[in-house]
Amino acid sequence: MGDFSNYGGSDEENAEIKRLNAEVDADTDNFENWEKLVRACEGLEGGLNRNSSPQALATLRATYDRFLLKFPLLFGYWKKYADLEFNISGPESAEMVYERGCASITNSVDLWTEYCSFKMETTHTPHLVRELFERGATHVGLDFLAHPFWDKYLEYEERQEAQDKIVAILNRVIRIPMHQYARYFERLRTLAQTRPLLELVSADALARYRAEVEAENAPYGIQKSEPEIERDIRAKIDAQLYTVFQQTQAETTKRWTFESEIKRPYFHITELEHAQLANWRKYLDFEESEGNFGRIVFLYERCLVTCALYDEFWFRYARWMSAQEGKEEEVRNIYLRATTLYVPVSRPGIRLQYAYFEEMSGRIDVARDIHAAILDKLPDCVEAIVSWANLQRRQSGLDAAIDIYKAQIDSPTVDIFTKAALVTEWAYLLWKVKGSSEEARACFSKNVQWYSDSRHFWQKWLEFELGQPTNAELEEQHGARIKDIIQMIRSKSRLSPAVKQELCQVYLNYLQDRGGKKAMKEFLALDRELYGPQSISVITKAKLGGKENGVAMGELDEPTRQKAEARFYSFYQLHMDPDPNAQGPASFN
């Protein structure tokens, strides 16, 4: 062995696994790289088995564990992992994998069916097998496509020759709206002709049916034999079963349109079509209107397997659950799953919502930790920093909020244009919360030398001055302040001419709306400078590649310019209702 012996294979195999590990570490969201790594580990030493080296087996297990931690909803890989463990270490190890898999994707009909099938073949203690089937029924029994699971459960009881249990299972299944509901009804109806009455109905129901039969015969003085009474009772049971069948048929029909539109009922990392998301929204609307809590929760859980990477459905689930009384822990669990497993930190909206939930619940330290975790990965996330500062303001006062801004502005990991936005937020706290316009103005003035290339900085300063109370006596002073800002934008900033035009347009509007008798002279001079032909307009000349005030423009390189001119939005500012007519793949963003 050479330098790569730690993976258990040949030098060539280990070099390949080392390379693939590096690629996965460099981009953990790249599913294709993960698949290549898993296949390479499975192929170590010509294919792993119970005689493979401990290093190779450890490599395989570590890779599968990492892979399924990243993508826990891939039921097929849980099955493959369990099969590998069965071949390598036996049924106990395989069962541990199945347990982990079913805990990770609790509503997978396929995985629960495979697990129960495995248990049937490897366990000879009926009550243990039945316990597993019952656990599975709790998680997947209501699925519209649950028939493989129920078929497996019935198959097991057939092996045990437990006709009474088959009848009991069928009695449950015929009440569930599902794809193949009719054949379960036909099977139960056939069995009902010969099975003991107490297998078909409860003792109370049987007594009621008997009383009804006797009451029907009493007016005529007819005394029927026991077989005749039993025949009449079976007829009533059959009629009741048919009523149940009709109800189930109606419920199935209601859902059929939605179910027939689900093209991908499993998780995958590729985008879904807009039409698929629209169908899930309509389906959830329908189930919520029906009002059955268990069925609503079950549909949300199904939806969030297919749509796990679309945070709109996590938001929707959390909001719906929070509207149900006494469901705080359920809401917390929804947020935890969304933030720790599925929605990437690059889309921090759901994490901030989780922080607000914990703050509402009195767990202030948890809310703070959520903000810190976001910024650990996204140090330039203005929305998260502002949210954290406002959390501190609400819970600990204005100075605590300002301390957050100070710490982030002093941080070497925070981008200068992010700092520019934070300075404006600091100034607005002084203005809006403390009520000190002078301190806010001083905050802008003393920082202009550092952030003169930030579009956001200038925009917020202009908005601040325009928002100050004024009157006829103060208006001249008010206008002078705004004019000074405009002059600084034109002389000190390296923003592009187009952005300068946009910012200066604010002053043009001011001169029109609030300027004095001589305002139009200044208005027309600035208008000429901003929008005049190249021969007379400094801005137009600069836009066409010339110079402004004799200085070459475009001093900011393109990546820096994009940062300098970026707009900062919160999650709710970017929120838009889905377009019902949208076509094609739906982006996760």
Coordinates of C-alpha atoms in Angstrom, one line a residue:
M1 CA 0.0 0.0 0.0
G2 CA 1.1 3.6 -0.7
D3 CA 0.0 6.9 0.7
F4 CA -3.8 6.2 0.3
S5 CA -4.0 3.0 2.4
N6 CA -6.4 4.5 5.0
Y7 CA -9.5 3.7 2.8
G8 CA -8.8 0.0 2.6
G9 CA -8.5 -0.4 -1.2
S10 CA -5.6 -0.4 -3.6
D11 CA -3.5 2.7 -4.2
E12 CA -5.5 3.5 -7.3
E13 CA -8.9 3.0 -5.6
N14 CA -7.9 5.0 -2.6
A15 CA -6.6 7.9 -4.6
E16 CA -9.9 8.0 -6.4
I17 CA -11.9 8.0 -3.2
K18 CA -9.6 10.7 -1.8
R19 CA -10.3 12.8 -4.9
L20 CA -14.0 12.2 -4.8
N21 CA -14.1 13.1 -1.1
A22 CA -12.4 16.4 -1.9
E23 CA -15.0 17.2 -4.5
V24 CA -17.8 16.4 -2.2
D25 CA -16.3 18.6 0.6
A26 CA -15.9 21.4 -1.9
D27 CA -19.5 21.3 -2.9
T28 CA -21.7 19.3 -0.6
D29 CA -24.9 20.1 -2.5
N30 CA -23.6 18.4 -5.7
F31 CA -25.6 15.2 -5.8
E32 CA -23.7 13.7 -8.7
N33 CA -20.4 13.8 -6.8
W34 CA -22.0 12.1 -3.8
E35 CA -23.3 9.3 -6.1
K36 CA -19.8 8.8 -7.6
L37 CA -18.3 8.6 -4.1
V38 CA -20.8 6.0 -2.9
R39 CA -20.3 3.8 -6.0
A40 CA -16.5 4.0 -5.5
C41 CA -16.8 2.9 -1.9
E42 CA -19.1 0.1 -2.8
G43 CA -16.6 -1.1 -5.3
L44 CA -13.6 -1.2 -3.0
E45 CA -11.6 -4.5 -3.1
G46 CA -13.8 -5.7 -6.0
G47 CA -17.0 -5.4 -4.1
L48 CA -17.6 -5.4 -0.4
N49 CA -18.7 -8.4 1.6
R50 CA -18.3 -9.9 5.1
N51 CA -14.6 -10.8 4.3
S52 CA -13.6 -7.3 3.3
S53 CA -11.0 -5.4 5.3
P54 CA -12.2 -3.3 8.3
Q55 CA -10.8 -0.2 6.6
A56 CA -12.9 -0.7 3.5
L57 CA -16.0 -1.4 5.5
A58 CA -15.5 1.6 7.7
T59 CA -15.0 3.8 4.6
L60 CA -18.3 2.5 3.1
R61 CA -20.2 3.1 6.3
A62 CA -18.8 6.5 6.9
T63 CA -19.7 7.5 3.3
Y64 CA -23.2 6.2 3.5
D65 CA -23.7 7.9 6.9
R66 CA -22.6 11.3 5.5
F67 CA -24.5 10.9 2.3
L68 CA -27.8 10.0 4.1
L69 CA -27.3 12.7 6.6
K70 CA -27.2 15.1 3.7
F71 CA -30.0 13.5 1.7
P72 CA -32.1 11.6 4.3
L73 CA -35.2 11.3 2.0
L74 CA -33.6 9.0 -0.5
F75 CA -35.4 5.8 0.5
G76 CA -33.7 3.7 -2.2
Y77 CA -30.3 4.3 -0.7
W78 CA -31.5 3.4 2.8
K79 CA -32.6 0.1 1.3
K80 CA -29.2 -0.4 -0.4
Y81 CA -27.4 0.4 2.8
A82 CA -29.6 -2.1 4.7
D83 CA -28.9 -4.8 2.1
L84 CA -25.1 -4.1 2.3
E85 CA -25.2 -4.3 6.1
F86 CA -27.2 -7.6 6.0
N87 CA -24.6 -9.1 3.7
I88 CA -21.7 -7.8 5.7
S89 CA -22.9 -8.1 9.4
G90 CA -26.2 -9.8 9.4
P91 CA -29.8 -8.9 10.3
E92 CA -29.2 -6.9 13.4
S93 CA -27.0 -4.4 11.6
A94 CA -29.5 -4.2 8.7
E95 CA -32.3 -3.6 11.1
M96 CA -30.5 -0.7 12.6
V97 CA -30.2 0.9 9.2
Y98 CA -33.9 0.4 8.5
E99 CA -34.7 2.0 11.8
R100 CA -32.6 5.0 11.0
G101 CA -34.1 5.2 7.5
C102 CA -37.7 5.0 8.7
A103 CA -37.0 7.7 11.3
S104 CA -35.5 9.9 8.6
I105 CA -38.3 9.4 6.1
T106 CA -41.2 8.3 8.2
N107 CA -43.9 8.3 5.5
S108 CA -42.2 6.3 2.9
V109 CA -44.5 3.5 1.8
D110 CA -41.7 1.8 0.0
L111 CA -39.2 1.8 2.9
W112 CA -41.7 0.7 5.5
T113 CA -42.8 -2.1 3.1
E114 CA -39.2 -3.2 2.6
Y115 CA -38.5 -3.1 6.3
C116 CA -41.6 -5.1 7.2
S117 CA -40.7 -7.6 4.4
F118 CA -37.2 -7.9 5.8
K119 CA -38.6 -8.5 9.3
M120 CA -41.0 -11.2 8.0
E121 CA -38.0 -13.1 6.6
T122 CA -35.6 -12.7 9.5
T123 CA -37.9 -12.8 12.6
H124 CA -39.9 -15.8 13.8
T125 CA -41.7 -14.1 16.6
P126 CA -45.1 -13.0 15.3
H127 CA -45.8 -10.3 17.8
L128 CA -42.5 -8.5 16.9
V129 CA -43.4 -8.6 13.3
R130 CA -46.9 -7.3 14.0
E131 CA -45.6 -4.6 16.2
L132 CA -43.5 -3.4 13.2
F133 CA -46.4 -3.5 10.8
E134 CA -48.5 -1.5 13.2
R135 CA -45.8 1.1 13.5
G136 CA -45.7 1.3 9.8
A137 CA -49.4 1.6 9.5
T138 CA -49.3 4.6 11.8
H139 CA -46.9 6.3 9.4
V140 CA -47.9 5.2 6.0
G141 CA -51.3 3.6 6.3
L142 CA -53.2 6.6 5.1
D143 CA -51.2 7.1 2.0
F144 CA -53.2 7.1 -1.3
L145 CA -50.7 4.6 -2.7
A146 CA -50.3 2.5 0.5
H147 CA -51.5 -0.7 -1.1
P148 CA -48.0 -2.4 -1.3
F149 CA -47.7 -2.0 2.5
W150 CA -51.2 -3.3 3.3
D151 CA -50.7 -6.2 0.8
K152 CA -47.5 -7.1 2.6
Y153 CA -49.3 -7.0 6.0
L154 CA -52.1 -9.2 4.7
E155 CA -49.5 -11.6 3.1
Y156 CA -47.9 -12.0 6.5
E157 CA -51.1 -12.8 8.2
E158 CA -51.9 -15.3 5.5
R159 CA -48.6 -17.1 6.2
Q160 CA -49.7 -17.2 9.9
E161 CA -53.1 -18.5 8.8
A162 CA -54.7 -15.8 11.0
Q163 CA -58.0 -15.2 9.2
D164 CA -59.3 -13.2 12.1
K165 CA -56.4 -10.7 11.8
I166 CA -56.9 -10.5 8.0
V167 CA -60.6 -9.6 8.6
A168 CA -59.5 -6.9 11.1
I169 CA -56.9 -5.4 8.7
L170 CA -59.4 -5.3 5.8
N171 CA -62.0 -3.7 8.1
R172 CA -59.5 -0.9 8.6
V173 CA -58.3 -0.5 5.0
I174 CA -61.8 -0.3 3.4
R175 CA -62.2 3.0 5.3
I176 CA -59.1 4.6 3.8
P177 CA -59.4 6.6 0.6
M178 CA -56.7 5.0 -1.6
H179 CA -56.0 3.9 -5.1
Q180 CA -57.0 0.3 -4.8
Y181 CA -59.7 0.6 -2.1
A182 CA -62.3 -1.5 -4.1
R183 CA -60.4 -4.8 -4.1
Y184 CA -60.0 -4.7 -0.3
F185 CA -63.8 -4.3 0.0
E186 CA -64.5 -7.2 -2.4
R187 CA -62.1 -9.4 -0.4
L188 CA -63.7 -8.5 2.9
R189 CA -67.2 -8.9 1.5
T190 CA -66.3 -12.4 0.5
L191 CA -64.8 -13.3 3.8
A192 CA -67.8 -11.8 5.7
Q193 CA -70.0 -14.5 4.3
T194 CA -68.3 -17.3 6.3
R195 CA -66.2 -15.7 9.2
P196 CA -67.6 -15.6 12.7
L197 CA -69.8 -12.5 13.3
L198 CA -67.7 -11.2 16.2
E199 CA -64.7 -11.0 13.7
L200 CA -66.8 -8.7 11.5
V201 CA -68.3 -6.3 14.1
S202 CA -67.9 -5.5 17.8
A203 CA -70.1 -7.2 20.4
D204 CA -72.1 -4.0 20.9
A205 CA -72.8 -3.8 17.1
L206 CA -73.7 -7.5 17.0
A207 CA -76.2 -7.1 19.8
R208 CA -77.7 -4.1 18.1
Y209 CA -78.1 -6.0 14.8
R210 CA -79.7 -8.9 16.6
A211 CA -82.1 -6.6 18.3
E212 CA -83.0 -5.0 15.0
V213 CA -83.7 -8.4 13.4
E214 CA -85.8 -9.6 16.3
A215 CA -87.7 -6.3 16.3
E216 CA -88.4 -6.6 12.6
N217 CA -90.0 -10.0 13.0
A218 CA -91.9 -9.4 16.3
P219 CA -95.0 -7.6 14.7
Y220 CA -95.7 -10.7 12.6
G221 CA -95.2 -13.2 15.4
I222 CA -92.5 -14.9 13.5
Q223 CA -89.8 -16.7 15.4
K224 CA -86.8 -17.4 13.2
S225 CA -84.2 -20.0 13.9
E226 CA -80.7 -19.1 14.8
P227 CA -79.3 -19.8 11.3
E228 CA -82.0 -17.5 9.9
I229 CA -81.2 -14.8 12.4
E230 CA -77.5 -15.1 11.6
R231 CA -78.4 -14.8 7.9
D232 CA -80.3 -11.6 8.4
I233 CA -77.5 -10.2 10.6
R234 CA -75.0 -11.0 7.9
A235 CA -77.2 -9.1 5.4
K236 CA -77.2 -6.1 7.7
I237 CA -73.4 -6.3 8.1
D238 CA -73.1 -6.5 4.3
A239 CA -75.3 -3.5 3.9
Q240 CA -73.1 -1.6 6.4
L241 CA -70.0 -2.6 4.6
Y242 CA -71.4 -1.4 1.3
T243 CA -72.3 2.0 3.0
V244 CA -68.6 2.2 4.1
F245 CA -67.5 1.3 0.6
Q246 CA -69.7 4.1 -0.9
Q247 CA -68.3 6.6 1.6
T248 CA -64.7 5.6 0.9
Q249 CA -65.4 5.7 -2.9
A250 CA -66.7 9.3 -2.5
E251 CA -63.6 10.3 -0.5
T252 CA -61.3 8.7 -3.0
T253 CA -63.0 10.4 -5.9
K254 CA -62.6 13.8 -4.2
R255 CA -58.8 13.2 -4.1
W256 CA -58.4 11.4 -7.4
T257 CA -57.8 14.6 -9.5
F258 CA -55.0 15.8 -7.2
E259 CA -53.4 12.4 -6.9
S260 CA -53.4 11.8 -10.6
E261 CA -51.5 15.1 -11.1
I262 CA -48.6 14.0 -8.8
K263 CA -45.9 13.0 -11.2
R264 CA -43.1 12.6 -8.7
P265 CA -44.2 11.3 -5.3
Y266 CA -40.7 10.9 -4.0
F267 CA -37.8 13.2 -3.2
H268 CA -35.1 14.2 -5.7
I269 CA -32.7 17.1 -5.8
T270 CA -33.9 18.2 -9.3
E271 CA -36.5 21.0 -9.6
L272 CA -40.2 20.3 -9.9
E273 CA -42.4 21.7 -12.5
H274 CA -44.5 24.8 -11.5
A275 CA -47.6 22.7 -12.3
Q276 CA -46.6 20.2 -9.7
L277 CA -46.2 22.8 -7.0
A278 CA -49.5 24.3 -8.0
N279 CA -51.2 20.9 -7.6
W280 CA -49.7 20.4 -4.1
R281 CA -51.0 23.9 -3.1
K282 CA -54.5 23.0 -4.3
Y283 CA -54.4 19.6 -2.7
L284 CA -53.4 21.1 0.6
D285 CA -56.2 23.7 0.3
F286 CA -58.7 20.9 -0.3
E287 CA -57.5 18.8 2.6
E288 CA -57.5 21.7 5.0
S289 CA -61.1 22.6 3.9
E290 CA -62.1 19.0 4.8
G291 CA -60.9 19.7 8.4
N292 CA -59.5 16.2 9.4
F293 CA -56.4 17.0 11.4
G294 CA -54.8 13.6 10.8
R295 CA -55.3 13.6 7.1
I296 CA -54.0 17.2 6.8
V297 CA -50.9 16.4 8.7
F298 CA -50.4 13.3 6.6
L299 CA -50.7 15.2 3.4
Y300 CA -48.3 17.9 4.5
E301 CA -45.8 15.2 5.4
R302 CA -46.2 13.6 2.0
C303 CA -45.8 17.0 0.3
L304 CA -42.6 17.8 2.2
V305 CA -41.0 14.7 0.9
T306 CA -41.5 15.7 -2.7
C307 CA -41.2 19.4 -2.1
A308 CA -38.6 19.3 0.7
L309 CA -36.3 21.9 -1.0
Y310 CA -39.1 24.4 -1.5
D311 CA -39.2 26.5 1.7
E312 CA -42.7 27.9 0.8
F313 CA -44.2 24.5 2.0
W314 CA -42.2 24.6 5.2
F315 CA -43.5 28.1 5.9
R316 CA -47.0 27.0 5.1
Y317 CA -46.9 23.9 7.3
A318 CA -45.5 25.8 10.2
R319 CA -48.1 28.6 9.8
W320 CA -51.0 26.1 9.6
M321 CA -49.8 24.0 12.5
S322 CA -49.3 27.2 14.7
A323 CA -53.0 28.0 14.1
Q324 CA -54.0 24.7 15.8
E325 CA -54.4 24.9 19.5
G326 CA -51.7 23.4 21.7
K327 CA -49.2 22.5 18.9
E328 CA -46.1 24.5 20.0
E329 CA -43.8 21.4 20.0
E330 CA -45.1 20.3 16.6
V331 CA -44.4 23.8 15.1
R332 CA -40.9 23.7 16.6
N333 CA -40.3 20.3 15.1
I334 CA -41.3 21.6 11.7
Y335 CA -38.9 24.5 11.9
L336 CA -36.1 22.2 13.2
R337 CA -36.5 19.8 10.3
A338 CA -36.6 22.6 7.7
T339 CA -33.5 24.4 9.1
T340 CA -31.3 21.5 10.0
L341 CA -32.0 19.2 7.1
Y342 CA -33.6 20.6 4.0
V343 CA -33.6 24.4 3.4
P344 CA -30.0 25.6 2.7
V345 CA -28.7 28.5 4.9
S346 CA -28.3 30.5 1.7
R347 CA -32.1 31.1 2.0
P348 CA -32.3 32.3 5.6
G349 CA -35.9 33.3 5.7
I350 CA -37.2 30.1 7.4
R351 CA -34.4 30.3 10.0
L352 CA -35.3 33.8 10.9
Q353 CA -38.9 32.8 11.2
Y354 CA -37.8 30.0 13.5
A355 CA -35.9 32.6 15.6
Y356 CA -39.1 34.7 15.9
F357 CA -41.0 31.6 17.0
E358 CA -38.5 30.8 19.7
E359 CA -38.5 34.4 20.8
M360 CA -42.2 34.3 21.1
S361 CA -41.9 31.1 23.1
G362 CA -39.6 32.8 25.6
R363 CA -36.5 31.0 24.5
I364 CA -34.4 34.1 23.8
D365 CA -31.0 32.4 23.9
V366 CA -32.2 29.9 21.2
A367 CA -33.3 32.8 19.0
R368 CA -29.9 34.5 19.5
D369 CA -28.1 31.3 18.6
I370 CA -30.1 30.9 15.4
H371 CA -29.0 34.3 14.3
A372 CA -25.4 33.6 15.2
A373 CA -25.6 30.3 13.2
I374 CA -26.8 32.1 10.1
L375 CA -24.0 34.6 10.3
D376 CA -21.5 31.9 10.8
K377 CA -22.2 30.8 7.3
L378 CA -23.4 34.1 5.8
P379 CA -21.4 36.8 7.5
D380 CA -22.7 39.4 5.0
C381 CA -26.4 38.7 5.5
V382 CA -27.7 42.1 6.2
E383 CA -31.2 40.9 7.0
A384 CA -29.9 38.5 9.7
I385 CA -27.8 41.1 11.3
V386 CA -30.6 43.6 11.4
S387 CA -33.0 40.9 12.7
W388 CA -30.5 40.1 15.5
A389 CA -30.1 43.7 16.4
N390 CA -33.8 44.2 16.6
L391 CA -34.1 41.0 18.7
Q392 CA -31.6 42.6 21.1
R393 CA -33.5 45.9 21.0
R394 CA -36.7 44.2 21.9
Q395 CA -35.3 42.1 24.7
S396 CA -32.4 44.2 26.1
G397 CA -32.8 47.8 24.9
L398 CA -31.3 50.2 22.3
D399 CA -27.7 49.9 23.4
A400 CA -27.7 46.2 23.0
A401 CA -28.9 46.6 19.5
I402 CA -26.2 49.1 18.7
D403 CA -23.6 46.7 20.2
I404 CA -24.6 44.2 17.5
Y405 CA -24.0 46.7 14.8
K406 CA -20.7 47.8 16.3
A407 CA -19.5 44.2 16.5
Q408 CA -20.4 43.5 12.9
I409 CA -19.0 46.7 11.6
D410 CA -15.7 46.0 13.4
S411 CA -15.6 42.4 12.1
P412 CA -12.9 41.7 9.5
T413 CA -15.0 39.1 7.9
V414 CA -17.9 41.5 7.0
D415 CA -17.8 43.1 3.6
I416 CA -17.5 46.9 3.5
F417 CA -20.8 47.3 1.6
T418 CA -22.5 45.2 4.2
K419 CA -21.0 47.5 6.8
A420 CA -22.4 50.5 4.9
A421 CA -25.9 49.1 5.1
L422 CA -25.4 48.4 8.9
V423 CA -24.3 52.0 9.5
T424 CA -27.6 53.2 8.0
E425 CA -29.6 50.8 10.2
W426 CA -27.7 52.2 13.2
A427 CA -28.5 55.7 12.2
Y428 CA -32.2 54.8 11.8
L429 CA -32.3 53.3 15.3
L430 CA -31.0 56.6 16.6
W431 CA -33.6 58.4 14.6
K432 CA -36.7 56.2 14.9
V433 CA -36.1 54.6 18.3
K434 CA -34.1 57.1 20.3
G435 CA -35.7 60.0 18.6
S436 CA -32.5 61.9 18.0
S437 CA -32.2 63.2 14.4
E438 CA -28.9 65.0 15.2
E439 CA -27.2 61.8 16.4
A440 CA -28.5 60.0 13.3
R441 CA -27.2 62.7 11.0
A442 CA -23.9 62.6 12.7
C443 CA -23.7 58.9 12.2
F444 CA -24.2 59.4 8.4
S445 CA -21.7 62.3 8.3
K446 CA -18.8 60.7 10.1
N447 CA -19.1 57.5 8.0
V448 CA -19.4 59.0 4.5
Q449 CA -15.6 58.8 4.0
W450 CA -15.8 55.0 4.4
Y451 CA -18.9 54.2 2.5
S452 CA -19.1 56.8 -0.3
D453 CA -19.2 54.0 -2.9
S454 CA -22.4 52.4 -1.4
R455 CA -25.6 53.1 -3.2
H456 CA -27.6 51.9 -0.2
F457 CA -25.7 54.4 2.1
W458 CA -26.7 57.4 0.0
Q459 CA -30.2 56.3 -0.6
K460 CA -30.9 55.8 3.1
W461 CA -29.2 59.2 3.9
L462 CA -31.5 60.9 1.4
E463 CA -34.5 59.2 2.8
F464 CA -33.5 60.2 6.3
E465 CA -33.2 63.9 5.4
L466 CA -36.4 63.8 3.3
G467 CA -38.2 62.3 6.3
Q468 CA -37.4 65.1 8.7
P469 CA -40.2 67.4 9.9
T470 CA -40.0 70.9 8.4
N471 CA -41.9 74.2 8.0
A472 CA -41.6 77.4 6.0
E473 CA -38.8 78.7 8.2
L474 CA -36.7 75.5 8.2
E475 CA -37.2 74.5 4.6
E476 CA -34.3 76.4 3.2
Q477 CA -31.9 74.7 5.7
H478 CA -33.6 71.4 5.0
G479 CA -33.1 71.8 1.3
A480 CA -29.4 72.8 1.8
R481 CA -28.7 69.5 3.6
I482 CA -30.2 67.5 0.7
K483 CA -28.3 69.5 -1.8
D484 CA -25.0 68.8 0.1
I485 CA -25.7 65.1 -0.1
I486 CA -26.3 65.3 -3.8
Q487 CA -23.1 67.2 -4.3
M488 CA -21.2 64.6 -2.3
I489 CA -22.7 61.8 -4.4
R490 CA -21.5 63.6 -7.6
S491 CA -18.0 64.3 -6.3
K492 CA -17.1 61.6 -3.9
S493 CA -18.8 58.5 -5.1
R494 CA -17.5 56.1 -7.7
L495 CA -21.0 54.7 -8.4
S496 CA -22.0 54.3 -12.0
P497 CA -23.6 57.2 -13.9
A498 CA -26.9 55.4 -14.0
V499 CA -27.1 55.0 -10.3
K500 CA -26.0 58.6 -9.8
Q501 CA -28.8 59.7 -12.1
E502 CA -31.3 57.6 -10.0
L503 CA -30.1 59.1 -6.7
C504 CA -30.0 62.7 -8.1
Q505 CA -33.6 62.3 -9.4
V506 CA -34.6 62.4 -5.7
Y507 CA -33.4 65.9 -5.5
L508 CA -35.1 66.9 -8.8
N509 CA -38.4 65.7 -7.3
Y510 CA -37.7 67.6 -4.1
L511 CA -37.1 70.8 -6.0
Q512 CA -40.4 70.4 -7.8
D513 CA -42.4 69.5 -4.8
R514 CA -40.8 71.6 -2.1
G515 CA -38.4 74.1 -3.7
G516 CA -38.7 77.9 -3.4
K517 CA -39.0 80.6 -6.0
K518 CA -35.5 80.0 -7.5
A519 CA -35.7 76.2 -7.4
M520 CA -36.3 75.8 -11.1
K521 CA -33.0 77.4 -12.0
E522 CA -31.2 74.7 -10.0
F523 CA -33.7 72.1 -11.3
L524 CA -32.9 72.8 -14.9
A525 CA -29.1 73.0 -14.3
L526 CA -29.2 69.6 -12.6
D527 CA -31.5 68.2 -15.3
R528 CA -29.1 69.4 -18.0
E529 CA -26.2 67.7 -16.2
L530 CA -28.0 64.4 -15.7
Y531 CA -29.9 64.0 -19.0
G532 CA -28.4 66.4 -21.5
P533 CA -26.5 65.3 -24.6
Q534 CA -23.0 64.2 -24.4
S535 CA -21.6 67.5 -25.4
I536 CA -23.0 69.3 -22.3
S537 CA -23.7 66.5 -19.8
V538 CA -21.0 65.2 -17.6
I539 CA -23.1 62.2 -16.5
T540 CA -24.0 61.3 -20.1
K541 CA -20.4 61.6 -21.2
A542 CA -19.3 59.3 -18.4
K543 CA -22.1 56.8 -19.3
L544 CA -20.6 56.6 -22.8
G545 CA -17.1 56.0 -21.5
G546 CA -15.8 59.5 -21.1
K547 CA -14.8 61.4 -17.9
E548 CA -16.7 63.1 -15.1
N549 CA -15.1 66.2 -13.8
G550 CA -12.0 65.2 -15.6
V551 CA -11.7 61.9 -13.8
A552 CA -12.0 58.6 -15.6
M553 CA -15.1 56.8 -14.5
G554 CA -15.6 53.1 -14.0
E555 CA -12.9 52.9 -11.3
L556 CA -14.7 50.1 -9.5
D557 CA -14.2 46.6 -11.0
E558 CA -17.3 44.8 -12.0
P559 CA -17.7 42.5 -9.0
T560 CA -17.1 45.5 -6.6
R561 CA -19.5 47.7 -8.6
Q562 CA -22.2 45.0 -8.2
K563 CA -21.7 44.9 -4.5
A564 CA -21.6 48.7 -4.3
E565 CA -24.9 49.1 -6.1
A566 CA -26.7 46.2 -4.6
R567 CA -30.1 46.6 -3.0
F568 CA -30.8 44.9 0.3
Y569 CA -34.2 43.3 0.7
S570 CA -35.9 41.4 3.5
F571 CA -37.6 38.1 3.0
Y572 CA -41.0 39.7 3.1
Q573 CA -40.1 42.4 0.6
L574 CA -39.2 39.6 -1.9
H575 CA -42.2 37.5 -1.1
M576 CA -44.6 37.1 -4.1
D577 CA -47.6 34.9 -4.4
P578 CA -47.1 32.0 -6.8
D579 CA -48.0 32.6 -10.4
P580 CA -50.8 30.1 -11.1
N581 CA -49.9 30.2 -14.8
A582 CA -46.2 29.7 -14.5
Q583 CA -44.7 26.9 -16.6
G584 CA -41.5 24.9 -16.7
P585 CA -39.1 24.0 -13.8
A586 CA -39.7 25.9 -10.5
S587 CA -36.5 27.3 -8.9
F588 CA -35.8 26.6 -5.3
N589 CA -35.2 30.2 -4.6

